[in-house]
Tab-separated table of C-alpha atoms in Angstrom:
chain	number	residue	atom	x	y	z
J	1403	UNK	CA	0.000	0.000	0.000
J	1404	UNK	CA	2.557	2.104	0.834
J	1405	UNK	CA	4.931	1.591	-1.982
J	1406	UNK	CA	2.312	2.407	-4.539
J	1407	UNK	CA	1.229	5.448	-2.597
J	1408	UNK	CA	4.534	6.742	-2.783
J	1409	UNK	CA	4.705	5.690	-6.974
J	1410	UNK	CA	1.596	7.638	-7.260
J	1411	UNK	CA	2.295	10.852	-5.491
J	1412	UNK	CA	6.055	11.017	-6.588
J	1413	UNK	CA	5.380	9.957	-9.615
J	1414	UNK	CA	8.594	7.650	-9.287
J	1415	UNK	CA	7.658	3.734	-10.256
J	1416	UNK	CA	10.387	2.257	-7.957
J	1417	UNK	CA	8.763	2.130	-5.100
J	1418	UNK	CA	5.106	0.047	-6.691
J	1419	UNK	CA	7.384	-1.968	-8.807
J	1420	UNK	CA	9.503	-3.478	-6.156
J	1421	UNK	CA	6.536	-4.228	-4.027
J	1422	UNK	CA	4.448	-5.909	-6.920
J	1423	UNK	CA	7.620	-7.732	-8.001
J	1424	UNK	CA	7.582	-9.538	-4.370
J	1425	UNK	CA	3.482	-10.073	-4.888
J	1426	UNK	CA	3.904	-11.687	-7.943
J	1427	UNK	CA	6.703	-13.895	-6.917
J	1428	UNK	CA	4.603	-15.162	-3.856
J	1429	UNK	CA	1.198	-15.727	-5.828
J	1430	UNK	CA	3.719	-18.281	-7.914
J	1431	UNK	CA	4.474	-20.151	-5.395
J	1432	UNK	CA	3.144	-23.293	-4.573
J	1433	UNK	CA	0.483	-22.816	-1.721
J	1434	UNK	CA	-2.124	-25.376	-2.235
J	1435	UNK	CA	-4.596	-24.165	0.854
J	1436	UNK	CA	-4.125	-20.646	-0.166
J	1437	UNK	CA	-2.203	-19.978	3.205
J	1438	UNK	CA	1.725	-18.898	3.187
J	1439	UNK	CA	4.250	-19.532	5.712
J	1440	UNK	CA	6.190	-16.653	7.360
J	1441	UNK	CA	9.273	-16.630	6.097
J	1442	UNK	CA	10.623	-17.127	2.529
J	1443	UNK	CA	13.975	-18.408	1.373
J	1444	UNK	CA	16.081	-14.617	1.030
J	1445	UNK	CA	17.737	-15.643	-2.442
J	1446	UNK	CA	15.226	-18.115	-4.462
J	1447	UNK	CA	12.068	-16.584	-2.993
J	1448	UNK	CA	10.909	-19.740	-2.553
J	1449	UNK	CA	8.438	-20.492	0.851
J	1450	UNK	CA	9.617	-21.742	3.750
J	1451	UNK	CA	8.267	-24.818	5.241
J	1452	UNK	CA	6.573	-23.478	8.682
J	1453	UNK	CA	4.205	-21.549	10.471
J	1454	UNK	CA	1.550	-20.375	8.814
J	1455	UNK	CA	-0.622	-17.270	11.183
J	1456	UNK	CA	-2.547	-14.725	11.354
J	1457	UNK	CA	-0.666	-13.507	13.938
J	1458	UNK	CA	2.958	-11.901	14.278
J	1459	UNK	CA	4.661	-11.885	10.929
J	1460	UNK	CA	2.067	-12.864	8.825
J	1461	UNK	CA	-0.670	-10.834	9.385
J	1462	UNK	CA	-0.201	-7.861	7.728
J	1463	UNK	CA	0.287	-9.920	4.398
J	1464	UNK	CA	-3.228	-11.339	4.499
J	1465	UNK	CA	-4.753	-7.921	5.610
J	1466	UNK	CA	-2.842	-5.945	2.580
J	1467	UNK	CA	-4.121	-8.401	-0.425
J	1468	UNK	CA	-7.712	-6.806	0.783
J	1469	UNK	CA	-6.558	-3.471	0.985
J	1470	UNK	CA	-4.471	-3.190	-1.930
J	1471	UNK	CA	-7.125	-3.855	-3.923
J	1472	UNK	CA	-9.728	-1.214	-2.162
J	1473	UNK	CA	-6.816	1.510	-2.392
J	1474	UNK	CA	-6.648	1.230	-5.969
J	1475	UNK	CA	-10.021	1.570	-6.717
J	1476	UNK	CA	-10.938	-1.851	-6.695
J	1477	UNK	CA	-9.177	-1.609	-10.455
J	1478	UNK	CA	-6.339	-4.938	-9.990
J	1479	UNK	CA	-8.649	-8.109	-10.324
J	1480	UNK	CA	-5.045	-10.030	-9.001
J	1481	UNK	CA	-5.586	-8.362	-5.459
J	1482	UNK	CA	-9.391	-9.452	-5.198
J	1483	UNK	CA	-8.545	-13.074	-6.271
J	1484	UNK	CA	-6.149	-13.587	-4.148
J	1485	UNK	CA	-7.324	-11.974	-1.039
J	1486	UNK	CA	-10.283	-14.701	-1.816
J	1487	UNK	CA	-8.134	-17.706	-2.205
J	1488	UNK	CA	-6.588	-16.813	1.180
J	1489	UNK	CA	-9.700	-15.967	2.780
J	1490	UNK	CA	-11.010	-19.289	1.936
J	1491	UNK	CA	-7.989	-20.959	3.041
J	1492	UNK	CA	-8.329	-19.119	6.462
J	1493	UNK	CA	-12.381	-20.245	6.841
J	1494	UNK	CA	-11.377	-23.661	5.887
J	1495	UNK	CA	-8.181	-24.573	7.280
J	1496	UNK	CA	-7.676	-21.419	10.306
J	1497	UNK	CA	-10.830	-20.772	11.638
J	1498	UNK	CA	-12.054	-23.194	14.455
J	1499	UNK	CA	-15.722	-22.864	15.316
J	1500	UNK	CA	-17.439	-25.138	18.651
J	1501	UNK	CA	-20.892	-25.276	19.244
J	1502	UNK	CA	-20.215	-26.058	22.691
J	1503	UNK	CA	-18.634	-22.752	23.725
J	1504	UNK	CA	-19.853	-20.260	20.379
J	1505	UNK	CA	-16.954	-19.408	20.029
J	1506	UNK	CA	-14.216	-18.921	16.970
J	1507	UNK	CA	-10.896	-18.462	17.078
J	1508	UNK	CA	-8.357	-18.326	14.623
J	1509	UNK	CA	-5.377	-20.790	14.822
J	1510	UNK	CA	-2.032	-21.620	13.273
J	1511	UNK	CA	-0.827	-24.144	10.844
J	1512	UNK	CA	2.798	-26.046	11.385
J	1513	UNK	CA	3.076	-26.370	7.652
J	1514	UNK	CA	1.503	-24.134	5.143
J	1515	UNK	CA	0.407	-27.122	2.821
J	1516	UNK	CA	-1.065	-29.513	5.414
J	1517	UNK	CA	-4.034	-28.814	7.190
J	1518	UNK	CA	-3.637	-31.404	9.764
J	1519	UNK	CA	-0.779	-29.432	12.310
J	1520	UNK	CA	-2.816	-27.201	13.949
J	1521	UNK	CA	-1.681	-24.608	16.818
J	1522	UNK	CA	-4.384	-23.897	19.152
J	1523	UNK	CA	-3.185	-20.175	19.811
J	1524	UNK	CA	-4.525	-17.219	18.517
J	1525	UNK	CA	-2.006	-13.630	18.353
J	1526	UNK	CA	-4.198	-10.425	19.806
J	1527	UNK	CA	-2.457	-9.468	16.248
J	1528	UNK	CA	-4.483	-11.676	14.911
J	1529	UNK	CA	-8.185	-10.193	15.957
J	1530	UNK	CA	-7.497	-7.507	13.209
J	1531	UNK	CA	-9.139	-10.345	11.225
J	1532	UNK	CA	-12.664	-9.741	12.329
J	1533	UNK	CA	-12.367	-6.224	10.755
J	1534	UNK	CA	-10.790	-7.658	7.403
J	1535	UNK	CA	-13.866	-10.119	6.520
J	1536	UNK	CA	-16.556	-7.370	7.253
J	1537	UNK	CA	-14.730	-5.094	5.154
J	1538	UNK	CA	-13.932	-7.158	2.491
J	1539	UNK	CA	-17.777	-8.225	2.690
J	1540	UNK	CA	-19.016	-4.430	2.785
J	1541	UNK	CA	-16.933	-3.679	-0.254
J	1542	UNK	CA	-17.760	-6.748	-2.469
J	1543	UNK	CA	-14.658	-8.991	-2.502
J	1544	UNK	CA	-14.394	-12.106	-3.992
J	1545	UNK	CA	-18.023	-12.253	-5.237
J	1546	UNK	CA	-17.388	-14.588	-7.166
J	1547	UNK	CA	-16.483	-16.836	-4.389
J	1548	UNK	CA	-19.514	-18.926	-2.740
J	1549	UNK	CA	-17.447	-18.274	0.321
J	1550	UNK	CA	-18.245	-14.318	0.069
J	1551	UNK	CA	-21.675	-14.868	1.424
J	1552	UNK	CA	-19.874	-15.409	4.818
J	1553	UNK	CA	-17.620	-13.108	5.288
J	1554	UNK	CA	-19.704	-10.586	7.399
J	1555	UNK	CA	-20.757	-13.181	10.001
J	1556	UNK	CA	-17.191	-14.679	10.014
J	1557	UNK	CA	-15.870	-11.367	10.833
J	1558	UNK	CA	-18.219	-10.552	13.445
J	1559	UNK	CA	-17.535	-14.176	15.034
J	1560	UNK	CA	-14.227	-13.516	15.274
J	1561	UNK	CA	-14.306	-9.846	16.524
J	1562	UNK	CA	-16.860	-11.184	19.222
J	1563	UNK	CA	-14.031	-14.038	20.215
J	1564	UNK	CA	-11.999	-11.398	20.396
J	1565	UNK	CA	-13.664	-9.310	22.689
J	1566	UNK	CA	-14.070	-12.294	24.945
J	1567	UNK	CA	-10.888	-12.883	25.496
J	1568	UNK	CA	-10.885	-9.267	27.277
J	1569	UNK	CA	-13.802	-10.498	29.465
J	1570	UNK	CA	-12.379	-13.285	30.556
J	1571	UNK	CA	-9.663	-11.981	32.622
J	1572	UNK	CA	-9.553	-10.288	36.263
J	1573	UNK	CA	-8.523	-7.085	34.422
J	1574	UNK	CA	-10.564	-7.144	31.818
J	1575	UNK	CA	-8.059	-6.635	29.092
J	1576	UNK	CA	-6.543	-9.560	26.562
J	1577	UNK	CA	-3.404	-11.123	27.072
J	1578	UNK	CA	-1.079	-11.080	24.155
J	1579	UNK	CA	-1.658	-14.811	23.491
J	1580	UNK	CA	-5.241	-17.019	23.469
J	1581	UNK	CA	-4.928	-20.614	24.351
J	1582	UNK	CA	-7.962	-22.817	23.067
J	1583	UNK	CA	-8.894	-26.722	23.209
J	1584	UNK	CA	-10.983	-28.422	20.580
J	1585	UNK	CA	-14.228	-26.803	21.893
J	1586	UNK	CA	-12.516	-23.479	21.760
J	1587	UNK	CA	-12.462	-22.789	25.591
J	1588	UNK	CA	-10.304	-19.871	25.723
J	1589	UNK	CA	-7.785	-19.577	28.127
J	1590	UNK	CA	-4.826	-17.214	28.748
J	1591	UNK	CA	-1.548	-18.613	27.572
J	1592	UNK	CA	1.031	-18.881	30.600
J	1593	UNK	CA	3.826	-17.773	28.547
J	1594	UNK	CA	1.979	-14.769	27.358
J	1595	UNK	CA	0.327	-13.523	29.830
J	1596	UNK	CA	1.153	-9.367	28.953
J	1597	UNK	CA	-0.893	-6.472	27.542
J	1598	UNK	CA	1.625	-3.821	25.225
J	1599	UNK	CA	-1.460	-1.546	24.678
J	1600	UNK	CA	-2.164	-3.654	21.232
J	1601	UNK	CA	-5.137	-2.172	18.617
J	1602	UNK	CA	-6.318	-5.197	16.665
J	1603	UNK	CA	-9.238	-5.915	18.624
J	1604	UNK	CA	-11.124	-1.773	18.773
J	1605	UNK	CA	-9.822	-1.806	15.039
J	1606	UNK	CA	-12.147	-4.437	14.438
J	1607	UNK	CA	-15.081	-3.022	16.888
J	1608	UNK	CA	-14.884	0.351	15.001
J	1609	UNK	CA	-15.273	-1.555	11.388
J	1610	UNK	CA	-17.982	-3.790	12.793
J	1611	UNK	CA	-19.444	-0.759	14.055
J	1612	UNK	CA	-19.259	1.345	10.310
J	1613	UNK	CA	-19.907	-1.507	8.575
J	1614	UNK	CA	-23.086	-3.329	11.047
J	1615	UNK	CA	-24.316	0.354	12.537
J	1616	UNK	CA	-24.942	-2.315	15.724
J	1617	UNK	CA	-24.131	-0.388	18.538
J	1618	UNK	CA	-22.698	-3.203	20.576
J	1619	UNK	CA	-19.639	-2.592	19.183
J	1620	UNK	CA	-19.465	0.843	20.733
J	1621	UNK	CA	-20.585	-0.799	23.767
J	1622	UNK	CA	-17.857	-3.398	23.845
J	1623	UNK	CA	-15.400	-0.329	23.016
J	1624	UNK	CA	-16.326	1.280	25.443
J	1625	UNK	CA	-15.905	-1.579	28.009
J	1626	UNK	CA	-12.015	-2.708	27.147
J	1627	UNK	CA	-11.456	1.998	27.048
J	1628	UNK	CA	-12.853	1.526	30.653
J	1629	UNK	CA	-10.771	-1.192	31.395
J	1630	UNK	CA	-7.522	0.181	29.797
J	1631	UNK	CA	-8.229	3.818	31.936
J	1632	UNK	CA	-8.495	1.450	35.161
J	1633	UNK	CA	-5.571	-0.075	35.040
J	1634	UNK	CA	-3.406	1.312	32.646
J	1635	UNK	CA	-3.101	4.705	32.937
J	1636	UNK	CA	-0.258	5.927	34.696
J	1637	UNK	CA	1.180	9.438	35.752
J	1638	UNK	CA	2.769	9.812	32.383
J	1639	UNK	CA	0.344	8.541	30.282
J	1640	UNK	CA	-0.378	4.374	29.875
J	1641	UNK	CA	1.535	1.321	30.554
J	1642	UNK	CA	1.844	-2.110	29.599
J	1643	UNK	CA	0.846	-4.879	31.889
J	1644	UNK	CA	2.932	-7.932	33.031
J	1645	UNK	CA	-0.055	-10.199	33.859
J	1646	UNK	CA	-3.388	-9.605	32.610
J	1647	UNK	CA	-4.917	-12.303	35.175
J	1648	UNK	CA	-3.372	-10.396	38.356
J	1649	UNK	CA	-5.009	-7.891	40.437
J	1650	UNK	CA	-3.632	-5.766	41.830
J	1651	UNK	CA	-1.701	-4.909	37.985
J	1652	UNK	CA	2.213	-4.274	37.724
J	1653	UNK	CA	3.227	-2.095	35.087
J	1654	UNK	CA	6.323	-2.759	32.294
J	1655	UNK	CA	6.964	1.200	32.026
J	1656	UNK	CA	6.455	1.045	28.550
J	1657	UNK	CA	4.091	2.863	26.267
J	1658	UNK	CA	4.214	1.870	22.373
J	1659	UNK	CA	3.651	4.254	19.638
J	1660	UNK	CA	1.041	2.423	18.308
J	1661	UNK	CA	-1.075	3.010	21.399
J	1662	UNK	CA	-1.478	6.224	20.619
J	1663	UNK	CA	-1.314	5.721	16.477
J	1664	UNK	CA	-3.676	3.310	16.533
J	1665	UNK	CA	-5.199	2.002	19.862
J	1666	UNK	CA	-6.754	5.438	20.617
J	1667	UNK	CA	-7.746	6.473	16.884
J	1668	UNK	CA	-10.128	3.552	16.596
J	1669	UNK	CA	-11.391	4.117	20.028
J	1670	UNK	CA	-11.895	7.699	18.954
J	1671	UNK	CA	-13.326	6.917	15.562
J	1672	UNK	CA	-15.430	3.984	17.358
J	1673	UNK	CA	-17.640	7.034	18.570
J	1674	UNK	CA	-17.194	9.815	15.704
J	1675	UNK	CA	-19.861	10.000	12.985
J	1676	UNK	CA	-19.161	7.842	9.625
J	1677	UNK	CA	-18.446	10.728	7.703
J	1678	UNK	CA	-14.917	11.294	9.525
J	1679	UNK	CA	-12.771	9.143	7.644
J	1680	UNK	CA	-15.506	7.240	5.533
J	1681	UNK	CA	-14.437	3.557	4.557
J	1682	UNK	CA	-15.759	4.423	1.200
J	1683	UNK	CA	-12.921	7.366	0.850
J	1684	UNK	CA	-10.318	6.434	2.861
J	1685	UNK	CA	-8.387	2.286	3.537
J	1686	UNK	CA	-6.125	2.234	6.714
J	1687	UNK	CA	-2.595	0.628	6.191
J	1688	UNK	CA	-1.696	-1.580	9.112
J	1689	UNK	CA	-0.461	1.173	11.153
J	1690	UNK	CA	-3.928	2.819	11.518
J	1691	UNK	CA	-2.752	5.591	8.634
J	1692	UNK	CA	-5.519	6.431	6.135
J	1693	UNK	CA	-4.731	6.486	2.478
J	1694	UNK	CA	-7.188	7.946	-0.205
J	1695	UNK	CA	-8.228	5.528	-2.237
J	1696	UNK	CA	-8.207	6.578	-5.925
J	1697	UNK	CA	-8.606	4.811	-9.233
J	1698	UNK	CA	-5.464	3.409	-10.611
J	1699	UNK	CA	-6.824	3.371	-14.203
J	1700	UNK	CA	-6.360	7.306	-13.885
J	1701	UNK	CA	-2.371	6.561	-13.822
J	1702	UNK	CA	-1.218	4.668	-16.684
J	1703	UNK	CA	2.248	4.182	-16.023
J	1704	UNK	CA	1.502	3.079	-12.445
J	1705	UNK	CA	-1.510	0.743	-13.990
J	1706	UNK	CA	0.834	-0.977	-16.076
J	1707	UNK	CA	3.722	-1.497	-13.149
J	1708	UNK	CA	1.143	-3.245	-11.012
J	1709	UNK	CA	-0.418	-5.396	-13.697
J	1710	UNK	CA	2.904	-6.264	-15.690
J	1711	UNK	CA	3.396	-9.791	-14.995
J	1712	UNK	CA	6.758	-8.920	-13.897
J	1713	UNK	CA	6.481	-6.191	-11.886
């Protein structure tokens, strides 16, 4: 996103042909669920055999596919297909529904072309998710995917997972790491057990919230703001917490940038009107930045960098 944001308003074609040069060389590869793993090999470009998440390191990559393609006017059928192929790859091989507990969680794959290693864990990173499908629905990706017809309800399963792992602590607020059995009981992971101020779950709430108009999602906003005021807010400004299950809290002294970048714009935007920052206008890059989306047809030379089968 980025990359060609920088091609189109400098008018230099470095920066959106080196991106779409990497794009192309990952849609080649062989991924047979439509799931990658997170790292590639530095001098073929070839995958990895590993994890495959939607959590740290590969989350962005799923989210961007999506975004790409709103950003440029929805003008670069390559972006819409293969958001779709990876969405479906996600509902069918990723997402792990129980009706014992209603809930959904996300988990990990050992080996990107094997759906039969699954990781029971679930990233906070990874509850940006919830946001991705109702967008993607809202917009009209992948129609031509039977799949499609889901997306809204699997991103508000998710995004209501999400929330619950804030609920079901003493502080109220997620740890950075869901555990879950086969009947997705969620539980906090003992080796993750922190809070760093993370944005992925109000990011979702606030495009539930423009997308549904529900106001639950302003509700459950408000709830984890509450929560976040109670016990992290310091003299300073906010802190981290060590141990999400502990009462009375203890601080790590830290407060990341994108607390502030992101955390607190969604929260904000969560309870602005619609027509501050409109999803049909604007598409937020993974640091909570708005870009305006324009229509890539309207720049030739950067039309044919981005669909030039070699970048």
């Amino acid at each position: 996103m980025e990359f060609i944001a920088l091609s189109r308003h400098t008018g230099d074609m470095r920066y959106a042909k080196t991106a779409q040069k990497i794009i192309n060389k990952i849609e080649a590869s062989d991924a047979p669920l439509g799931l990658y793993p997170t790292h590639f090999a530095q001098s073929s470009g070839a995958l990895v055999r590993g994890r495959s998440t939607l959590g740290a390191l590969g989350d962005s990559f799923y989210e961007y596919l999506l975004k790409v393609w709103l950003l440029t006017g929805k003008a670069l059928p390559q972006y819409d297909e293969f958001f779709g192929r990876t969405a479906v790859g996600i509902t069918r091989y990723m997402l792990q529904r129980s009706d014992t507990t209603n809930n959904v969680a996300l988990a990990e794959l050992q080996m990107h072309n094997s759906p039969n290693n699954i990781i029971r864990k679930q990233d906070h990173l990874a509850c940006f998710a919830g946001g991705m499908f109702a967008l993607g629905s809202w917009h009209g990706a992948a129609l031509e995917l039977e799949e499609s017809e889901d997306f809204e309800e699997i991103g508000e399963d998710i995004t209501e997972t999400c929330f619950k792992t804030y609920q079901m602590t003493a502080t109220g607020i997620s740890p950075e790491i869901t555990r879950f059995d086969k009947d997705v009981e969620l539980s906090v992971d003992s080796g993750a057990k922190h809070y760093l101020l993370r944005p992925e779950t109000v990011e979702s709430l606030f495009v539930l919230y423009r997308v549904t108009q529900d106001r639950k999602y302003q509700e459950w906003g408000w709830e984890i703001f509450e929560a976040i005021e109670k016990h992290c807010k310091v003299k300073y400004g906010y802190s981290g917490i060590r141990d999400v299950s502990k009462l009375p809290v203890v601080h790590d002294d830290r407060m990341e940038s994108f607390f502030l970048g992101e955390t607190l714009k969604y929260l904000y935007l969560l309870f602005s009107e619609h027509d501050l920052i409109p999803l049909d206008k604007y598409v937020f890059n993974t640091e909570a930045h708005p870009l305006t989306i324009f229509d890539v047809r309207e720049y030739p030379e950067l039309m044919h960098v981005l669909t030039s089968p070699t970048g």
